[in-house]
Each structure stands twice: as C-alpha cells, then as structure tokens.
Coordinates of N, CA, C and O in Angstrom, one line a residue:
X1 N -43.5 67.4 10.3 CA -42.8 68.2 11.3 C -42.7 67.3 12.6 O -43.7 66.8 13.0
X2 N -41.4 67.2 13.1 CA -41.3 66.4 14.0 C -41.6 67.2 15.6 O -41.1 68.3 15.9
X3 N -42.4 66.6 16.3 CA -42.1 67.8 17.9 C -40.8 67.7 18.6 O -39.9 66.9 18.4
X4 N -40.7 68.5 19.5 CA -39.3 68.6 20.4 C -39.3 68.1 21.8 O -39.6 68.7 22.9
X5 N -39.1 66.9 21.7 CA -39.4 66.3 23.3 C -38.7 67.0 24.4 O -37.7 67.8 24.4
X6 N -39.3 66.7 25.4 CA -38.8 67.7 26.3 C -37.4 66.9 27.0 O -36.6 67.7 27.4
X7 N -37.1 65.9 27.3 CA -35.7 65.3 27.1 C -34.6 66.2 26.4 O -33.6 66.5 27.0
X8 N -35.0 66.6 24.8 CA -34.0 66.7 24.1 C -33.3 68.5 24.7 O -34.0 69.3 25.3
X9 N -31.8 68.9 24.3 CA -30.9 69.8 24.3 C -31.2 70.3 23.3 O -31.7 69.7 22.4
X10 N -30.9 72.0 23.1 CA -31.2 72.4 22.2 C -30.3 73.5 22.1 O -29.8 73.8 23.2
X11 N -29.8 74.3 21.2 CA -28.1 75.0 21.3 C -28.8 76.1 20.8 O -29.7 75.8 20.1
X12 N -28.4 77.5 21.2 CA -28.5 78.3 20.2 C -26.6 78.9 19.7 O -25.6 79.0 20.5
X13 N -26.7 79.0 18.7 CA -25.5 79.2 18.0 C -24.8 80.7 18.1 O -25.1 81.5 17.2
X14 N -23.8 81.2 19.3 CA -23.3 82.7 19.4 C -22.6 82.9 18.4 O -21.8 82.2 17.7
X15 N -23.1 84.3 18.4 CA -22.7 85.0 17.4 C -21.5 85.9 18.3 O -22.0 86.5 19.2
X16 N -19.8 86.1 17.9 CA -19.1 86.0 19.0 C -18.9 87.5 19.5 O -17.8 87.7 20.0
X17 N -20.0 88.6 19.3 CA -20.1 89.6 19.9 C -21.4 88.9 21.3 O -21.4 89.6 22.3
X18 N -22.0 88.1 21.4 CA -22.7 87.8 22.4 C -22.0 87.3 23.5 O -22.6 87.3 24.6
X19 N -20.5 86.7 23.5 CA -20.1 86.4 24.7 C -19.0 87.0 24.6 O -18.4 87.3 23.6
X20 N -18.4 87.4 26.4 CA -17.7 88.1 26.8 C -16.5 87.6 27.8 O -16.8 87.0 28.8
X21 N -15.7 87.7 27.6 CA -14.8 86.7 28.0 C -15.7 85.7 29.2 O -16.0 85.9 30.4
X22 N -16.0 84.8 28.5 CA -16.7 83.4 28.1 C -17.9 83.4 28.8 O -18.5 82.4 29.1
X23 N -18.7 85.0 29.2 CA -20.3 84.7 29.4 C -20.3 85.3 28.2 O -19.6 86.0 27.5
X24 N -21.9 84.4 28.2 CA -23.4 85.1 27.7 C -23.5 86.2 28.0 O -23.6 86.5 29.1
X25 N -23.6 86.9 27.1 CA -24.2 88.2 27.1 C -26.1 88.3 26.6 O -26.5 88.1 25.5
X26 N -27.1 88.8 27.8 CA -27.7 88.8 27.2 C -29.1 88.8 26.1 O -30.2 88.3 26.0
X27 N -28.5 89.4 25.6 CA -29.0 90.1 24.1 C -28.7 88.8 23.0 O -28.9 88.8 21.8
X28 N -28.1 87.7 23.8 CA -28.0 86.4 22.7 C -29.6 85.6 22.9 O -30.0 84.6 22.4
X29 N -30.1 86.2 23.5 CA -31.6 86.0 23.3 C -32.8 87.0 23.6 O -33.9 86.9 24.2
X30 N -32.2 88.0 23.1 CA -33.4 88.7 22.2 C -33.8 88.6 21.0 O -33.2 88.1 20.1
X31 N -34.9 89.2 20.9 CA -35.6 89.3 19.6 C -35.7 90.2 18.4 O -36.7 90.9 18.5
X32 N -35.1 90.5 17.2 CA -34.7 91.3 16.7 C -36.2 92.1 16.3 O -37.3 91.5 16.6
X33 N -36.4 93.4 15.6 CA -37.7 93.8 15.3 C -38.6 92.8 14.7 O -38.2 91.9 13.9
X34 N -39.8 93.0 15.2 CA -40.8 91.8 14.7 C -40.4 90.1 14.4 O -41.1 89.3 13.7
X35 N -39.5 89.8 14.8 CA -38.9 88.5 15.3 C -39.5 87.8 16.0 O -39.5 88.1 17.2
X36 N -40.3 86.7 15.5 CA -41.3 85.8 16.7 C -40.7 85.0 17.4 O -41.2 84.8 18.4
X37 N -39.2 84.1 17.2 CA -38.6 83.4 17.9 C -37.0 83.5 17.9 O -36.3 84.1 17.0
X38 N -36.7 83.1 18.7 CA -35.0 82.7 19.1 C -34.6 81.9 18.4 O -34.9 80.8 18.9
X39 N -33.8 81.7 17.3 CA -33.4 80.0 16.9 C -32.2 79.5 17.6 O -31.2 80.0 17.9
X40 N -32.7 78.4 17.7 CA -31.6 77.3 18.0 C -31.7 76.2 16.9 O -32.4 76.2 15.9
X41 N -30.8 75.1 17.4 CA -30.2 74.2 16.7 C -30.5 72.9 17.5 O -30.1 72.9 18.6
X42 N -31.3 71.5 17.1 CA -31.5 70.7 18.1 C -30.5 69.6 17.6 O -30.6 69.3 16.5
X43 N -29.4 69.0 18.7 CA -28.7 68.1 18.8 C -28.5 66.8 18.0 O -27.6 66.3 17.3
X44 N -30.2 66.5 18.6 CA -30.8 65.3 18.2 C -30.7 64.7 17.1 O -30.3 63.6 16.8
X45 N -31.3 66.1 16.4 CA -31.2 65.4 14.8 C -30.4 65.4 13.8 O -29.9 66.4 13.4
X46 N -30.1 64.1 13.2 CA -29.3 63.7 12.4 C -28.6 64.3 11.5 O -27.5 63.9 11.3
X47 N -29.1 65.5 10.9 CA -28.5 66.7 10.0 C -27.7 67.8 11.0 O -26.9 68.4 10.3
X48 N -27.6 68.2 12.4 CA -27.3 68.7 13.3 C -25.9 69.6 12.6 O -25.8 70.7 12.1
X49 N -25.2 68.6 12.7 CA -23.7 68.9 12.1 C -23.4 69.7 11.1 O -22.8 70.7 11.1
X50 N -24.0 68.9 10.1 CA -24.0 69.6 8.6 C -24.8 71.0 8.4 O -24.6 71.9 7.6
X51 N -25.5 71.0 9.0 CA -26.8 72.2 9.3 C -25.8 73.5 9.6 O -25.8 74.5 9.0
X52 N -24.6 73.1 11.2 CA -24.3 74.1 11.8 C -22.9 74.8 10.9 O -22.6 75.9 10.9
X53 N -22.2 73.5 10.2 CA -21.6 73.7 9.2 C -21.5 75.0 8.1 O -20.7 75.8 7.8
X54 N -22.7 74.7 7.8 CA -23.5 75.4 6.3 C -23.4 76.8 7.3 O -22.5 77.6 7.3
X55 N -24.4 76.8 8.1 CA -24.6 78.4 8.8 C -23.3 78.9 8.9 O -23.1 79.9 8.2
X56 N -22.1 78.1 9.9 CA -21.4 78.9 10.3 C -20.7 79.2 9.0 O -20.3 80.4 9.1
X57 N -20.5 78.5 8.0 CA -19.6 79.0 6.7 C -20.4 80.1 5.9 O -19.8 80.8 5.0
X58 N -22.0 80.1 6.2 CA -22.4 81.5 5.7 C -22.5 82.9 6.6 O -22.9 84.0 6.3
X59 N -22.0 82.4 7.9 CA -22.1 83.6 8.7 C -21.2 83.4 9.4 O -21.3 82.7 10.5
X60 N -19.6 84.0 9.0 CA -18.8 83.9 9.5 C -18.4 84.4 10.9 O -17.4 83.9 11.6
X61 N -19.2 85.3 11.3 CA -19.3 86.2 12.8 C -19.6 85.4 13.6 O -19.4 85.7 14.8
X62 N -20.4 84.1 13.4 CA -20.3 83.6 14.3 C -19.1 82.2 14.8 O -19.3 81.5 15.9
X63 N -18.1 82.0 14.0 CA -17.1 81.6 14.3 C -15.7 82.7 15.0 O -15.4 83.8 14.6
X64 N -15.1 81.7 16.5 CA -14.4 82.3 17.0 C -12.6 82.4 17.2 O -11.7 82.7 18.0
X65 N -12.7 81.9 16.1 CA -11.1 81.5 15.5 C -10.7 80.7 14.0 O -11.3 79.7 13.5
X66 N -9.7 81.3 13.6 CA -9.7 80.8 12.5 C -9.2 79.6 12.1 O -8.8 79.4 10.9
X67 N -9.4 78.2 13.5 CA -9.5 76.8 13.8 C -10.9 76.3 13.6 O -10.9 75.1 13.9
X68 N -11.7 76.7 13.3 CA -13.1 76.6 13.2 C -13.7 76.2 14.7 O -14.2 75.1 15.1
X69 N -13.6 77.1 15.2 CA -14.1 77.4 16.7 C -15.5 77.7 16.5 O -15.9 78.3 15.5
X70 N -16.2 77.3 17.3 CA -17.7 78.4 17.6 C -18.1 77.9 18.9 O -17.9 76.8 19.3
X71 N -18.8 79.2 19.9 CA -19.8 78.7 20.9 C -21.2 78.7 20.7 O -21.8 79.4 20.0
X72 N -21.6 77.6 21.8 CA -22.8 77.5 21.6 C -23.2 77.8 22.6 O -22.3 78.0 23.4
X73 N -25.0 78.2 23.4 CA -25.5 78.1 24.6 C -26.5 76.6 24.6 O -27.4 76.2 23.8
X74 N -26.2 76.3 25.3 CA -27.0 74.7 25.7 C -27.9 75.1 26.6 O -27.7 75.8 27.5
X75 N -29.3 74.4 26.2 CA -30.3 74.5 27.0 C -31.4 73.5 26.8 O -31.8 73.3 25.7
X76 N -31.9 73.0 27.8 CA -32.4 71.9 28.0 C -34.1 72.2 27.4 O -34.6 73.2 27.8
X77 N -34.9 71.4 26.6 CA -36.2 71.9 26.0 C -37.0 71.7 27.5 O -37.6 72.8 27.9
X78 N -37.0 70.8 28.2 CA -38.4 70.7 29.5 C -38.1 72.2 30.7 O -39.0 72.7 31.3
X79 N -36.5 72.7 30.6 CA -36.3 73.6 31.4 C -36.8 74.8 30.6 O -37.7 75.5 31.2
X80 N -36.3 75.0 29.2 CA -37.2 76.0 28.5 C -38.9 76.4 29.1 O -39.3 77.4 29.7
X81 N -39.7 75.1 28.7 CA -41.2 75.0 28.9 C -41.1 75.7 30.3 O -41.6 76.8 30.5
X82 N -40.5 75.0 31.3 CA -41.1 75.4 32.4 C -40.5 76.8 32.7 O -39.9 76.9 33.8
X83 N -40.5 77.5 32.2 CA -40.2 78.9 32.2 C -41.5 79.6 32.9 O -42.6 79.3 32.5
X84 N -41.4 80.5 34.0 CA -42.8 81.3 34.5 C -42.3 82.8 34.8 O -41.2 83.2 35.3
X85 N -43.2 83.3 34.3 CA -42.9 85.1 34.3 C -44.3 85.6 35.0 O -45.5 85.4 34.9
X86 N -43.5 86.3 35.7 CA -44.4 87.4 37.3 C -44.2 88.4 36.4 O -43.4 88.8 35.7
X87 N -45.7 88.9 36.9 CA -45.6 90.4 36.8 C -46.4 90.9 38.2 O -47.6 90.7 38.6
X88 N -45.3 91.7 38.8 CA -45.9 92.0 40.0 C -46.1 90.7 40.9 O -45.2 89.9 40.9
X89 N -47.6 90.7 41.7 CA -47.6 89.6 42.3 C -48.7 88.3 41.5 O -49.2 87.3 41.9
X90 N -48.5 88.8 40.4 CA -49.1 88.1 39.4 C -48.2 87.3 38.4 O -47.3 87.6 37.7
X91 N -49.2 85.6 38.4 CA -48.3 84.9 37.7 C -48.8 85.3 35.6 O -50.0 85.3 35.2
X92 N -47.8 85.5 34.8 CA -48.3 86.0 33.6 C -49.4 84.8 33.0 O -49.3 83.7 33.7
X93 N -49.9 84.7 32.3 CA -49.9 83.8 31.4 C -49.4 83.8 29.8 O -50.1 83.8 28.8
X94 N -47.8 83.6 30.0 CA -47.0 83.4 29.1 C -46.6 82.1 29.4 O -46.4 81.6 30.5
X95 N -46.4 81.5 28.0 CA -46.2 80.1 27.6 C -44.5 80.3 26.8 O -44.4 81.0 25.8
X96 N -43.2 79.7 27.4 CA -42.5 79.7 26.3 C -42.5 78.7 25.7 O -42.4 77.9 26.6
X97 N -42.6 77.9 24.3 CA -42.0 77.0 23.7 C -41.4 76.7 22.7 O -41.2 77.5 21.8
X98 N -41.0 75.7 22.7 CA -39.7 75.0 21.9 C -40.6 74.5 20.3 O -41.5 73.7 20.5
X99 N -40.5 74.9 19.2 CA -41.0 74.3 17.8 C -40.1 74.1 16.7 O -39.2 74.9 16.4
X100 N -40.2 73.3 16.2 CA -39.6 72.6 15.0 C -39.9 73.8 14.3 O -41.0 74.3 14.4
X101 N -38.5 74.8 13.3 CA -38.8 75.4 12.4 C -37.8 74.8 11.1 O -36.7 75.2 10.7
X102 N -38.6 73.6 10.6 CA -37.1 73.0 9.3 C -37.4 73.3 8.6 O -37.2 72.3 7.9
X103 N -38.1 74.4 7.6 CA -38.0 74.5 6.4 C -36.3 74.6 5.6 O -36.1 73.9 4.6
X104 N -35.0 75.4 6.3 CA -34.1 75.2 5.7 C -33.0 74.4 5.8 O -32.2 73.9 4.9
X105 N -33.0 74.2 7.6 CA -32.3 73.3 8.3 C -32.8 72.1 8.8 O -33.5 72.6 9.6
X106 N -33.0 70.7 8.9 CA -33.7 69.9 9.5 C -33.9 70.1 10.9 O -35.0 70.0 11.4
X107 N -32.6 70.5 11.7 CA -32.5 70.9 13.4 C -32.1 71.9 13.7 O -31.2 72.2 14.5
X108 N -33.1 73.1 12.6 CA -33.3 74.0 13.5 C -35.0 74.3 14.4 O -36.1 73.7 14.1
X109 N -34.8 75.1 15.3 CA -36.0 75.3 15.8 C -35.9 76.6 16.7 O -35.0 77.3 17.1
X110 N -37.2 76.7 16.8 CA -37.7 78.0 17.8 C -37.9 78.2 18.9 O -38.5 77.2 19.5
X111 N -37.6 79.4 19.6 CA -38.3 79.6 21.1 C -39.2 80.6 20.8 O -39.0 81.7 20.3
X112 N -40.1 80.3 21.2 CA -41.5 81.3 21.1 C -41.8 81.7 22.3 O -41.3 80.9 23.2
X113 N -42.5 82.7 22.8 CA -42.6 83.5 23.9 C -44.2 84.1 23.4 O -44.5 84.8 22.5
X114 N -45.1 83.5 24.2 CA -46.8 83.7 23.9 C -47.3 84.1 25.2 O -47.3 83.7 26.4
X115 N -47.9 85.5 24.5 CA -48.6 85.8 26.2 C -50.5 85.9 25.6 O -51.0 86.6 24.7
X116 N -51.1 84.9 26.4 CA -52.8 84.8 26.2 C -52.7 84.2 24.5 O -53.2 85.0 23.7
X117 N -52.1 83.2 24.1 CA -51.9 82.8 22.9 C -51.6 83.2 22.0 O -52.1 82.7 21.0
X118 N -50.8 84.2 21.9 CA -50.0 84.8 20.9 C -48.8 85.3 21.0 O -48.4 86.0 21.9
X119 N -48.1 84.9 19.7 CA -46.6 85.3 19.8 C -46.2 86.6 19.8 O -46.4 87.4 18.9
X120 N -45.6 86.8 20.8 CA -44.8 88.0 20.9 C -43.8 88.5 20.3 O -42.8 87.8 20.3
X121 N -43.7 89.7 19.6 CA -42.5 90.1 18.5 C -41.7 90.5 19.4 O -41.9 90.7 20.6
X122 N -40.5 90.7 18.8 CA -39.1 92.1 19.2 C -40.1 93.3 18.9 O -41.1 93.2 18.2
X123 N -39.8 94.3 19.4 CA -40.0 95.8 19.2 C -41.7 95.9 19.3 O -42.2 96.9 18.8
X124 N -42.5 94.9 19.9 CA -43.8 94.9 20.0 C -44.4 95.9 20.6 O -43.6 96.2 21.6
X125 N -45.6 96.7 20.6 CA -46.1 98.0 21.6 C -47.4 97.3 21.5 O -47.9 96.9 20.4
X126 N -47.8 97.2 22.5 CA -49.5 97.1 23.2 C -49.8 97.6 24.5 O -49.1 97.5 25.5
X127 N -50.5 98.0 24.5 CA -51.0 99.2 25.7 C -51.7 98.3 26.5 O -52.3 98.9 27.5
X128 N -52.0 96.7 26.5 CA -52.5 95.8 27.2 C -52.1 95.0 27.6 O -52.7 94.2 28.3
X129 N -50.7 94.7 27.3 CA -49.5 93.7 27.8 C -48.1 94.1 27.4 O -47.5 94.1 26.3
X130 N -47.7 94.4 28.6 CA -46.0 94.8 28.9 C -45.0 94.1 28.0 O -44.1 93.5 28.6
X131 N -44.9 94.0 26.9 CA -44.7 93.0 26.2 C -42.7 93.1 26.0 O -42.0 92.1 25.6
X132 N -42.0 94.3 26.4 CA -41.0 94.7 26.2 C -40.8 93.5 28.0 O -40.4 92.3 27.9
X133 N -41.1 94.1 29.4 CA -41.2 93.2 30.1 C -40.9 92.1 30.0 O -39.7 91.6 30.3
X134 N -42.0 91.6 29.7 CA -42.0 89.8 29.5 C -40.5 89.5 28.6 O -39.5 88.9 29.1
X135 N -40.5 90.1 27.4 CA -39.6 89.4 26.8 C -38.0 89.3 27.7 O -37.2 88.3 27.6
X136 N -37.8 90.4 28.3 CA -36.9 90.6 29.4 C -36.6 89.8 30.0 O -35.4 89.5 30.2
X137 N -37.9 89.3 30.7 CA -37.9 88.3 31.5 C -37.6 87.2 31.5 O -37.2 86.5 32.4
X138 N -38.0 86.8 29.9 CA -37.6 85.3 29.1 C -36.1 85.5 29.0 O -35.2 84.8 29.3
X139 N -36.1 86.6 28.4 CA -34.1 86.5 28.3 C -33.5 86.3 29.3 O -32.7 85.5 29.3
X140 N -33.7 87.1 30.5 CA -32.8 86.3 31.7 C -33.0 84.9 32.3 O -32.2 84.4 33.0
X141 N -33.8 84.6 32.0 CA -34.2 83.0 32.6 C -33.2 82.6 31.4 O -32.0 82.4 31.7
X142 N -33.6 82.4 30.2 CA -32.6 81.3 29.0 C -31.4 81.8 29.3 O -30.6 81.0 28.9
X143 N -30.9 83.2 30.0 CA -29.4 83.4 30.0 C -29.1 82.7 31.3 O -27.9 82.8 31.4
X144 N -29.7 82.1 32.2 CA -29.8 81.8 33.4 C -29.5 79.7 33.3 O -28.7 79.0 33.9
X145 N -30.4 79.5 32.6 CA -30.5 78.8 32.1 C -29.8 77.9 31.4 O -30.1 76.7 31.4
X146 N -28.5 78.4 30.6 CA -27.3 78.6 29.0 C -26.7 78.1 29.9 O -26.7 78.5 31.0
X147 N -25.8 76.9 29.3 CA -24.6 76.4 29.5 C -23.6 76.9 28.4 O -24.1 76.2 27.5
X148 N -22.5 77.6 27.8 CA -21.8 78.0 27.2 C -20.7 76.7 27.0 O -20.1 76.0 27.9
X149 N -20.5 76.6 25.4 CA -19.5 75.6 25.3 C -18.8 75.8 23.8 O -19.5 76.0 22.8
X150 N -17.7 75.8 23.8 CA -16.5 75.9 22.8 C -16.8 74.9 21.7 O -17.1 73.8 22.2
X151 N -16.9 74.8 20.8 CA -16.8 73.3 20.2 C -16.3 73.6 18.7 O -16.2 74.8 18.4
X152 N -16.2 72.5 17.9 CA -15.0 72.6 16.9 C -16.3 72.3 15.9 O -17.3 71.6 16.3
X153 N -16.2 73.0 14.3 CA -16.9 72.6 13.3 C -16.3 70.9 12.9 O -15.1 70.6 12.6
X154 N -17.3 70.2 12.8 CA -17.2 68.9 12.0 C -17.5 69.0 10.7 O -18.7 69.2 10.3
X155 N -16.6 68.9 9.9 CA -16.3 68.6 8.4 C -16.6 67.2 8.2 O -16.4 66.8 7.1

C-alpha cells in the first residue's frame, strides 16, 4: 500500500445530483450509514483513468451528459490533513486523513474523519462525542475546500 503525499490532488467523483448549477452541494461529502470514509480518486496514480472509466460505466448517475461528461471536486491531500474542528472554544481532537484504499481500484482512496483515534461512521450516536457535529464540520471545510471541474471520460 502506497501512502498519499501530501503534495498530491485528490478528486472525489459527483454523483450529478451533488451539484447544482455548477456548485457543490454539500452532502457530496457525507457519510452514508456506518460509512467510515469519503472516496476519492488520486490523480497520481497511473491506473487513475481507467479506474474512473470502469466506475463511471458502472454507475452511470454519475455521468453528466451523454458526451461522457463527469464532475469532479479537486482537493488538495496537505489542505485535507490540515483540517481543524472547534467545538465551542475548544480545539477537537479530530484528525482528518487521506488513506490508500486499492483493494478494487489502484487510485482510489479515503477520507477518514477520527475523533481520539477512531473512525467516525455516518449515522454514529455516542453520548461522549458530538459525532453528527464534527462530521458537519468536516463537510463544510472539504466543500470549502472543492474546486469543481467538468472533464471528459478517457477511453
């Protein structure tokens, strides 16, 4: 497993109910029930193409014309990391980061969202950390964060 330098871009792939005449909408990065991370798609690596290929031809909702359109949100991995979430006048100790997940795709990967070293689900309840909160708060930074861009499937 390769790590994700913090140099590298990293895309998450909309699905074209997430943008709205051409934002982000933010619910393109939430967490679905018990969902530990956000995927994206990292640039870098050499399967990139063919990866985004394969997805978009098995999930066609996320193509936005029938030119083989799709948008992506671009986001930088070192701006990810340095993500910080307040609660109150308090800084949290949540960690977001960027992880290699290739078991099916080579560049795909994850955003994880860890509060006191552990990953936070979608639909999480704990009576000891605001956990609906936090994730909130991660979503508007990565929506904050997202550069939105058009781009054409490579065959």
């Amino acid at each position: 497993m390769q790590d994700v330098s913090n140099t590298e871009k990293i895309v998450r792939i909309l699905h074209r109910d997430w943008v709205v005449e051409g934002q982000v909408q933010i619910n393109a990065f939430s967490l679905r029930l018990n969902e530990t991370y956000i995927s994206v798609n990292r640039p870098a690596i050499s399967s990139f193409f063919d990866d985004v290929l394969d997805f978009i031809t098995k999930h066609q909702d996320f193509l936005i014309s029938e030119n083989s359109s799709y948008q992506q949100a671009s986001l930088g991995v070192g701006d990810v990391r340095n993500i910080k979430i307040e609660l109150g006048k308090d800084v949290a100790d949540v960690v977001v980061e960027v992880e290699p997940r290739d078991k099916n795709y080579l560049s795909h990967a994850g955003i994880f969202t860890r509060c006191d070293g552990k990953n936070l689900k979608g639909g999480q309840q704990d009576k000891h950390i605001p956990v609906a909160a936090i994730l909130q708060k991660v979503q508007y930074k990565l929506l904050q964060l997202s550069h939105v861009e058009v781009c054409k499937i490579k065959k």
